[in-house]
PDB file of C-alpha atoms in Angstrom:
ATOM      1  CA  UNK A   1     100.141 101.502  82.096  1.00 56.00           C
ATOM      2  CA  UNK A   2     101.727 104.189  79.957  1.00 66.00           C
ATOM      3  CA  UNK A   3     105.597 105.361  81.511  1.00 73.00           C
ATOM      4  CA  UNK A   4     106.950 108.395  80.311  1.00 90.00           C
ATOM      5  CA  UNK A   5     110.374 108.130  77.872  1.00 94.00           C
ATOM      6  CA  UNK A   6     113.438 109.100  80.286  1.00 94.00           C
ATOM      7  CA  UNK A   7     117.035 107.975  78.739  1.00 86.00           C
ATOM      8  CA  UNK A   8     119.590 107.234  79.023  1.00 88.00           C
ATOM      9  CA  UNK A   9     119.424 104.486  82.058  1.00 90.00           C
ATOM     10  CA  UNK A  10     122.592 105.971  83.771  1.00 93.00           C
ATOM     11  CA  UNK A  11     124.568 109.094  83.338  1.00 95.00           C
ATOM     12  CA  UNK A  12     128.246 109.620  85.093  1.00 96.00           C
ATOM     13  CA  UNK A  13     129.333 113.633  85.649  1.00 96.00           C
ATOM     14  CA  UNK A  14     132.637 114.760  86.856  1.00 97.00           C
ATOM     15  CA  UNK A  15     132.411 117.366  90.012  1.00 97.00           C
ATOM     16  CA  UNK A  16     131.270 121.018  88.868  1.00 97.00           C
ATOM     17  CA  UNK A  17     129.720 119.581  85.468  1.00 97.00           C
ATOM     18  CA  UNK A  18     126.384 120.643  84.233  1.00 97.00           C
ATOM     19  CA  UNK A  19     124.119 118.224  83.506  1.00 96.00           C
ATOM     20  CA  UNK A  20     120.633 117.874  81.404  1.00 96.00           C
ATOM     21  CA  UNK A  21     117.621 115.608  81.334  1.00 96.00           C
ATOM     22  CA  UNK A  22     114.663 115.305  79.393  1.00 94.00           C
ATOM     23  CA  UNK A  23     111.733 113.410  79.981  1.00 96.00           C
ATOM     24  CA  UNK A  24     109.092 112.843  76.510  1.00 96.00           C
ATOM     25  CA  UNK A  25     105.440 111.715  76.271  1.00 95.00           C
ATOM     26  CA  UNK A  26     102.967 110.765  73.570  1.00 92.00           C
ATOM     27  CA  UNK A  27     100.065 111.864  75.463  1.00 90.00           C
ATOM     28  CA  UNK A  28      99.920 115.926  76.732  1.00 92.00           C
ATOM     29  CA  UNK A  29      99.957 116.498  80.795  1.00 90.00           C
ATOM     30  CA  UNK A  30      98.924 119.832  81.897  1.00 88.00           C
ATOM     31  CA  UNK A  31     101.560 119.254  85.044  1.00 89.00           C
ATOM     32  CA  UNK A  32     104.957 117.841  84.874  1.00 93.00           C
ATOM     33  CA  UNK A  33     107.139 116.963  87.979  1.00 93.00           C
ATOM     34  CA  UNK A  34     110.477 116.251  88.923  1.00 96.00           C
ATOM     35  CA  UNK A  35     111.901 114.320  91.824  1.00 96.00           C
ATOM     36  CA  UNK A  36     114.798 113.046  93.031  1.00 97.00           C
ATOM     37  CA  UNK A  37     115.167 109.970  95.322  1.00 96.00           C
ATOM     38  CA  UNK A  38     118.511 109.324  97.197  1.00 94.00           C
ATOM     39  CA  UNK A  39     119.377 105.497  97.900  1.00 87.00           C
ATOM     40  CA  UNK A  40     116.903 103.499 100.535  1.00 85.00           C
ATOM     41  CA  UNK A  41     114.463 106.529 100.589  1.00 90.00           C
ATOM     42  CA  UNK A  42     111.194 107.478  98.836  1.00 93.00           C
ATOM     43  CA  UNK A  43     111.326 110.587  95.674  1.00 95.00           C
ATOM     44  CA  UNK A  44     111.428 114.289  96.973  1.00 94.00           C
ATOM     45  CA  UNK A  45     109.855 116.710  94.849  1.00 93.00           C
ATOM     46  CA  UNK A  46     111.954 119.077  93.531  1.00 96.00           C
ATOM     47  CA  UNK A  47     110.234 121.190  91.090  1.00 95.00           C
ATOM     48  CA  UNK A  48     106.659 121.554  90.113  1.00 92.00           C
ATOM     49  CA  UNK A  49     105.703 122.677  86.473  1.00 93.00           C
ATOM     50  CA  UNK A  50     101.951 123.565  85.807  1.00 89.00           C
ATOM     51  CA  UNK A  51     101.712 126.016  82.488  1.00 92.00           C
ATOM     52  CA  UNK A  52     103.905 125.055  78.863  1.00 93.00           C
ATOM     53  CA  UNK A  53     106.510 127.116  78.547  1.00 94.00           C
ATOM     54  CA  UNK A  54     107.099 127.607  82.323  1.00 94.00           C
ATOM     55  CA  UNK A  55     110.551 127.846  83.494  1.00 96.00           C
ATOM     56  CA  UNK A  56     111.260 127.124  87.084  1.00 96.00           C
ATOM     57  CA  UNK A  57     114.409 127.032  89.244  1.00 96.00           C
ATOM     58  CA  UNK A  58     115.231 125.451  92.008  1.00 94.00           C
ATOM     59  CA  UNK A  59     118.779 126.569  93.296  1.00 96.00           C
ATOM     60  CA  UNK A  60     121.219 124.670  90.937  1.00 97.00           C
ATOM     61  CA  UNK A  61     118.332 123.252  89.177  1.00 97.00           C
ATOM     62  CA  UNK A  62     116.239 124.425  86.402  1.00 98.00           C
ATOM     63  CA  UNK A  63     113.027 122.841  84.777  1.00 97.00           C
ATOM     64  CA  UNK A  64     111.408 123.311  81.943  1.00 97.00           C
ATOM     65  CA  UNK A  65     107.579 122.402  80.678  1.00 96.00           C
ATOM     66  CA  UNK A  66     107.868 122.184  76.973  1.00 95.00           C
ATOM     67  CA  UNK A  67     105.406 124.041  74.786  1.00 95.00           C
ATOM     68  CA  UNK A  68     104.499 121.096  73.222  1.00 94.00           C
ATOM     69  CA  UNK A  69     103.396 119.378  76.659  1.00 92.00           C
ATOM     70  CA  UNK A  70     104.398 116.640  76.061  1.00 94.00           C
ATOM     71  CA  UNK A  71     108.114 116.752  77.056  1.00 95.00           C
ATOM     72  CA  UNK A  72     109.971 118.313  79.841  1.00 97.00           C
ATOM     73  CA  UNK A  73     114.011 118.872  80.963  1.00 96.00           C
ATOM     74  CA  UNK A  74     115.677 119.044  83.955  1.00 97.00           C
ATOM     75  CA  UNK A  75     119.187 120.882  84.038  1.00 97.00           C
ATOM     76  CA  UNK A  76     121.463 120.835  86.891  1.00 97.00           C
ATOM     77  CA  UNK A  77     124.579 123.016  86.998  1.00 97.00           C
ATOM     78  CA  UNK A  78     127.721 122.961  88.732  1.00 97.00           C
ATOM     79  CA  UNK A  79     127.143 119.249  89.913  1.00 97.00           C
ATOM     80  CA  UNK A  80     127.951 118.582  93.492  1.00 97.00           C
ATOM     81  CA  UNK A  81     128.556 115.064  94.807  1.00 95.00           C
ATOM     82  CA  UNK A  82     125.018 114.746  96.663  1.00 95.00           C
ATOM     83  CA  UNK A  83     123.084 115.248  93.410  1.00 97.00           C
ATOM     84  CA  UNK A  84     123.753 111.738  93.657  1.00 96.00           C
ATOM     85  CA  UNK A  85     120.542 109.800  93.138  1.00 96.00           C
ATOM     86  CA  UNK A  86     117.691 108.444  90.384  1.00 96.00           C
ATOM     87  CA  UNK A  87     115.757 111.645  88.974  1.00 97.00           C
ATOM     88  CA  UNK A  88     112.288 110.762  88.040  1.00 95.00           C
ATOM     89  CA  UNK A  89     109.745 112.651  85.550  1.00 95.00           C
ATOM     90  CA  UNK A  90     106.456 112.841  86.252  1.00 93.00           C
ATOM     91  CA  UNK A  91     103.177 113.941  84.090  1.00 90.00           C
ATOM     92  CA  UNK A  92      99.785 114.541  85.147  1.00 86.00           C
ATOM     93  CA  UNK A  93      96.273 116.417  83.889  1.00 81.00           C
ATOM     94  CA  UNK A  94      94.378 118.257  86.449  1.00 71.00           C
ATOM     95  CA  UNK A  95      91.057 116.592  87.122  1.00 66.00           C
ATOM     96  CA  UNK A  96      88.988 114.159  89.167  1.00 53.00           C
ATOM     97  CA  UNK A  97      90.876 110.923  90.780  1.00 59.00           C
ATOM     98  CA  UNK A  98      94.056 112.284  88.088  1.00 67.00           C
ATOM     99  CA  UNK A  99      96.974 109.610  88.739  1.00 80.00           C
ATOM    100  CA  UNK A 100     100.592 110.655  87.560  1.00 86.00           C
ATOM    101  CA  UNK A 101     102.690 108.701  85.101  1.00 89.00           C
ATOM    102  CA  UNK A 102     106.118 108.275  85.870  1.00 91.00           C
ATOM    103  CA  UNK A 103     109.711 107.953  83.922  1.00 93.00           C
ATOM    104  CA  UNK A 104     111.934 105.296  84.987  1.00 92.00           C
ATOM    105  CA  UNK A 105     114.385 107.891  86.317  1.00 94.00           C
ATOM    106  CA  UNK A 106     117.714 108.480  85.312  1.00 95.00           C
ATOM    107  CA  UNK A 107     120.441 107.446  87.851  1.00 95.00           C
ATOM    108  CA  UNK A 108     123.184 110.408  88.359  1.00 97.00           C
ATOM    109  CA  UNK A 109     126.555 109.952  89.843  1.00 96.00           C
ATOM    110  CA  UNK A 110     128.933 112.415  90.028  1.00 96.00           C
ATOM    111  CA  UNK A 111     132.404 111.712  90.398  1.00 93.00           C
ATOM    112  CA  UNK A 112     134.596 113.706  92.532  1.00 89.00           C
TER     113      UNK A 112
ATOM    114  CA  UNK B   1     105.811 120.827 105.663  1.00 69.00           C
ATOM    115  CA  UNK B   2     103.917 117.508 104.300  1.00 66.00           C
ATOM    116  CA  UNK B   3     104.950 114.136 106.504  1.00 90.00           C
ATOM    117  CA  UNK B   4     104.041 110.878 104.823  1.00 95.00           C
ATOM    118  CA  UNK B   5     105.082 108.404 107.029  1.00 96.00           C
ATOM    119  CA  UNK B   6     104.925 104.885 106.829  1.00 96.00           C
ATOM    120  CA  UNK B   7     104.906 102.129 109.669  1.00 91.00           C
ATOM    121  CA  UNK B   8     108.420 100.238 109.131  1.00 92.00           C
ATOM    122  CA  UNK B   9     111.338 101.409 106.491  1.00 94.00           C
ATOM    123  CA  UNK B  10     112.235  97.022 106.600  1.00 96.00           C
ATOM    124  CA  UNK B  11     110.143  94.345 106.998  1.00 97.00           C
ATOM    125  CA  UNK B  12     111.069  90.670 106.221  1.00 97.00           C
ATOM    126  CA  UNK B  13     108.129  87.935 106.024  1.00 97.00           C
ATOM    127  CA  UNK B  14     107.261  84.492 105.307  1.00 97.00           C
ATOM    128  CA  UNK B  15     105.521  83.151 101.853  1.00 98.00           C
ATOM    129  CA  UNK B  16     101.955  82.824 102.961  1.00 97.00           C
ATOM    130  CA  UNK B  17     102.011  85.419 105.359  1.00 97.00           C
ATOM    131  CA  UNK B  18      99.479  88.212 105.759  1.00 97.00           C
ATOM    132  CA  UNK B  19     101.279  91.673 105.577  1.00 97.00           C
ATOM    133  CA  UNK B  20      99.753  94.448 106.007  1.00 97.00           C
ATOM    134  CA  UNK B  21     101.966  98.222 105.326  1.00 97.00           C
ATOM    135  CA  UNK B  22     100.127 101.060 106.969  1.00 97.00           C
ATOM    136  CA  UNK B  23     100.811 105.164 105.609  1.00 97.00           C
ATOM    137  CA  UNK B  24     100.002 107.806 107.434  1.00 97.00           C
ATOM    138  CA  UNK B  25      99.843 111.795 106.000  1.00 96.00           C
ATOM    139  CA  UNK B  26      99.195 114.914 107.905  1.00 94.00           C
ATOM    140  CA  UNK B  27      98.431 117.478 105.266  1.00 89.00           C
ATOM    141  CA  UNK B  28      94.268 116.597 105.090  1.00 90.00           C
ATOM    142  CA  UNK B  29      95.374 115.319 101.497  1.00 89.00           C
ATOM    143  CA  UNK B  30      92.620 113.619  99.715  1.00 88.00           C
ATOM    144  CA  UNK B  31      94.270 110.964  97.920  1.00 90.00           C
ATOM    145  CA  UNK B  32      96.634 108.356  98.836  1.00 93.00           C
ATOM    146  CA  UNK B  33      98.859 106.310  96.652  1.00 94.00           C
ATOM    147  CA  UNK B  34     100.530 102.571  96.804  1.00 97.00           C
ATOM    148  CA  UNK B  35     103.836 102.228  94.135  1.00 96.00           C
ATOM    149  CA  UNK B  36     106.236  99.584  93.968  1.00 96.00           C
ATOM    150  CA  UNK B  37     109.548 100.421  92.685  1.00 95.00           C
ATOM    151  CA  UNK B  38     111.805  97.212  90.960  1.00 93.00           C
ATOM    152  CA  UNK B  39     114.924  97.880  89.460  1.00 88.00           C
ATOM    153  CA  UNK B  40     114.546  98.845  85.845  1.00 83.00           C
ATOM    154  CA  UNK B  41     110.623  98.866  86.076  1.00 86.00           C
ATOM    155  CA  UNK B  42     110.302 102.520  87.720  1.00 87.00           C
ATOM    156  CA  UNK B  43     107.151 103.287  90.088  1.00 91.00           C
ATOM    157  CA  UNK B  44     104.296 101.056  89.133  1.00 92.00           C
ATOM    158  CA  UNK B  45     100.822 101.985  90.948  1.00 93.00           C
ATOM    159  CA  UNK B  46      98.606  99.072  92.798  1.00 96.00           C
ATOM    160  CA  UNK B  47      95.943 100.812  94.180  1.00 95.00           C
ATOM    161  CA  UNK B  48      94.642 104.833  94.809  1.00 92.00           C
ATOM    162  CA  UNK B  49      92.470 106.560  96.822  1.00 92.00           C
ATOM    163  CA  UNK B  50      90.923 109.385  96.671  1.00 88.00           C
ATOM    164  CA  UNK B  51      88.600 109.708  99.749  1.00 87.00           C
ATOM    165  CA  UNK B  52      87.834 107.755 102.750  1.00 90.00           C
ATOM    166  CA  UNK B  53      86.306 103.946 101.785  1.00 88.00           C
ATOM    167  CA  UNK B  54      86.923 105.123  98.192  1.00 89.00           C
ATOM    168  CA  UNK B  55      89.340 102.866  96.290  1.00 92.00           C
ATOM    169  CA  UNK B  56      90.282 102.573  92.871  1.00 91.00           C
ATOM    170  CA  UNK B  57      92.649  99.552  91.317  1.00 93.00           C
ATOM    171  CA  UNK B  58      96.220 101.167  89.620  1.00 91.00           C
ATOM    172  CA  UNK B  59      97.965  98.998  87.099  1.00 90.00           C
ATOM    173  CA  UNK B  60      98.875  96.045  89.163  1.00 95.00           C
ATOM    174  CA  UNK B  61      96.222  94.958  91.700  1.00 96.00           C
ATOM    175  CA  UNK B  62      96.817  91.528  91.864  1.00 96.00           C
ATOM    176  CA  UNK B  63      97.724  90.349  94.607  1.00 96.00           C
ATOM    177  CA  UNK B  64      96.724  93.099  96.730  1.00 98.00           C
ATOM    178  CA  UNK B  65      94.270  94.811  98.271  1.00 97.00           C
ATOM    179  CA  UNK B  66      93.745  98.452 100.599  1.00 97.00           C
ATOM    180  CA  UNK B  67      91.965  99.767 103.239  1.00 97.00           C
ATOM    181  CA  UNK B  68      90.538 103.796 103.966  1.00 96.00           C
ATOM    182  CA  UNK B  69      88.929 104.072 107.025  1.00 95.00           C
ATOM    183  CA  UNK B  70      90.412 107.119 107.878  1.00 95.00           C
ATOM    184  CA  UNK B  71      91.204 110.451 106.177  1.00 94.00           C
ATOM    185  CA  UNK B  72      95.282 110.104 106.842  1.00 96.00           C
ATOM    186  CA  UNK B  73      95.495 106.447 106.953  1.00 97.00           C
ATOM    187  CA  UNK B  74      96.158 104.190 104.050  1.00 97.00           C
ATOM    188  CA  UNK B  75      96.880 100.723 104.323  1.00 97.00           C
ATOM    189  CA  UNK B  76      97.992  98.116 101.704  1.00 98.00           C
ATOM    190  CA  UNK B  77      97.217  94.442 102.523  1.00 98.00           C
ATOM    191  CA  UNK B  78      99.160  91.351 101.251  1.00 97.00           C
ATOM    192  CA  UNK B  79      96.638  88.692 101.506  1.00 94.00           C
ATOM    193  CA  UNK B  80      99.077  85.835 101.200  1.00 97.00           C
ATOM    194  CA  UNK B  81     102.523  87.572 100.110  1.00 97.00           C
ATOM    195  CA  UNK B  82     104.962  85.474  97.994  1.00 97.00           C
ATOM    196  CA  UNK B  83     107.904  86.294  96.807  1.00 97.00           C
ATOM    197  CA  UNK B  84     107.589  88.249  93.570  1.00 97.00           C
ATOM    198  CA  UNK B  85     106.345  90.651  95.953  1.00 98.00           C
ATOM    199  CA  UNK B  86     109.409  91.271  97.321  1.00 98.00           C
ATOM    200  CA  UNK B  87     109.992  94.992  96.671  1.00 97.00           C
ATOM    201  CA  UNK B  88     109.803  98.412  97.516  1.00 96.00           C
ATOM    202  CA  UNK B  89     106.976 100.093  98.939  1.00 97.00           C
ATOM    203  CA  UNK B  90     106.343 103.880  98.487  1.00 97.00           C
ATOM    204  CA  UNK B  91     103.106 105.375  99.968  1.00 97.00           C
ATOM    205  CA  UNK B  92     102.274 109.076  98.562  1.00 95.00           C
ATOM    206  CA  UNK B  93      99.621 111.573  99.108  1.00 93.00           C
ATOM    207  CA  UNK B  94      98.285 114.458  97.151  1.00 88.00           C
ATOM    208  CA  UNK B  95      95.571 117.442  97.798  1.00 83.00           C
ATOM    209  CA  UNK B  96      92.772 117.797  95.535  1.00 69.00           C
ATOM    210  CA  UNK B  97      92.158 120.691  93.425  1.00 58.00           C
ATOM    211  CA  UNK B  98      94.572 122.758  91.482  1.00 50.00           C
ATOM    212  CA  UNK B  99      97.861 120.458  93.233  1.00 51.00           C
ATOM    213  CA  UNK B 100      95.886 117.852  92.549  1.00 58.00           C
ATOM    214  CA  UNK B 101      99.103 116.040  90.629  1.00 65.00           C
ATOM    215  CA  UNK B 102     101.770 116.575  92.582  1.00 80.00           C
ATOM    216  CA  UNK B 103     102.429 114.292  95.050  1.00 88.00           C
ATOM    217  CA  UNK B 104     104.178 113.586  98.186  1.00 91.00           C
ATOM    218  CA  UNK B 105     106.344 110.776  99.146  1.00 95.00           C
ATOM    219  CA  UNK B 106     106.808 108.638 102.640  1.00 96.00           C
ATOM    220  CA  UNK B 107     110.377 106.974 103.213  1.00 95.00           C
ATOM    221  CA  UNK B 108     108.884 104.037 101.855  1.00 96.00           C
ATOM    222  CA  UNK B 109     109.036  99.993 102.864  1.00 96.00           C
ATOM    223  CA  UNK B 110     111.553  97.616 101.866  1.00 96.00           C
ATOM    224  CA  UNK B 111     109.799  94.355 101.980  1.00 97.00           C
ATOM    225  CA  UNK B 112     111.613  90.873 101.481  1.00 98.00           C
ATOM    226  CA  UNK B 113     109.169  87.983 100.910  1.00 98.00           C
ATOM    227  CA  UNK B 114     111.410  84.305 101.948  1.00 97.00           C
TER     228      UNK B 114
END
């Protein structure tokens, strides 16, 4: 099945750094969706994106839905040591039985 | 605040075996989701719901199979595990309608297949 374009793999931050991701698609999704999962447990949503152009925050974190639709980023400021984790993208179109596509995730450590 | 929970967070079994990994989600969400998740492979789906004794295949199946009988209750079945399915398990669960897409997460299963 199709998986949406996160890179790099791994990304290392120093304490208090701010920190961007971007997550690309061929295809257009009417919703994008970020989520971050910490080690052993399952993803938690953290932001929810449903119109292009939309800019949402989150406390330290800020998404965007690209007016294209078919890309989306993720910024994170003034990193704190539990943003630790793997930070998946996903996309999805409203409509019957709709499934999401997923990135890979990117995993973020921040060093103290 | 939506609970997906699912029946063990660690679960070791034998090749051959019959596993089954039951989710449970008290929102009233219409559809229920199986993922695996492998190291440099990301969330891959096996099978969806999207009402009770409604099932549709994801993009790996094989080797798998699910049961709806109830609303809140989805269950993925191992016929005969081996162990390339050793993996994690991650059971999700999403309303219909408008918030159709976004989806909800349990703990998930760790599942080791000797």
């Amino acid at each position: 099945g199709q998986q949406l374009n996160q890179s790099p793999q791994s990304m290392f931050i120093q304490e208090g750094e701010d920190v961007s991701m971007n997550c690309t698609s061929s295809s257009i999704f009417n919703t994008w969706l970020w989520y971050k999962q910490d080690p052993g447990e399952g993803p938690v949503l953290l932001i929810a994106l449903y119109k292009a152009g939309e800019l949402t925050s989150n406390g330290r974190l800020t998404a965007q839905f690209g007016i294209t639709r078919k890309d989306s980023f993720l910024n994170i400021s003034a990193s704190i040591p539990s943003d630790v984790g793997i930070y998946f993208c996903a996309g999805g179109n409203t409509g019957a039985n709709s499934k999401l596509t997923f990135g890979k995730g990117i995993t973020l450590s921040v060093r103290p | 605040d939506v609970k997906v929970t699912q029946s063990s967070r660690y679960l070791v079994k034998r090749t051959g075996e019959k596993v089954f990994l039951e989710c449970v989600q008290d929102m009233d969400h219409e559809n229920m989701f199986w993922y695996r998740q492998d190291p440099g492979l990301g969330l891959r789906l096996i099978y969806f719901s999207y009402d009770v004794k409604m099932k549709e295949k994801g993009d790996i199946p094989e080797g798998y199979s699910v049961s709806r009988e109830k609303k809140e209750r989805f269950s993925l079945i191992l016929e005969s595990a081996s162990t390339n399915q050793t993996s994690m398990y991650l059971c999700a669960s999403s309303f219909g309608g408008r918030a159709l897409d976004t989806q909800y997460f349990g703990p998930g299963t760790r599942l080791t297949v000797l």
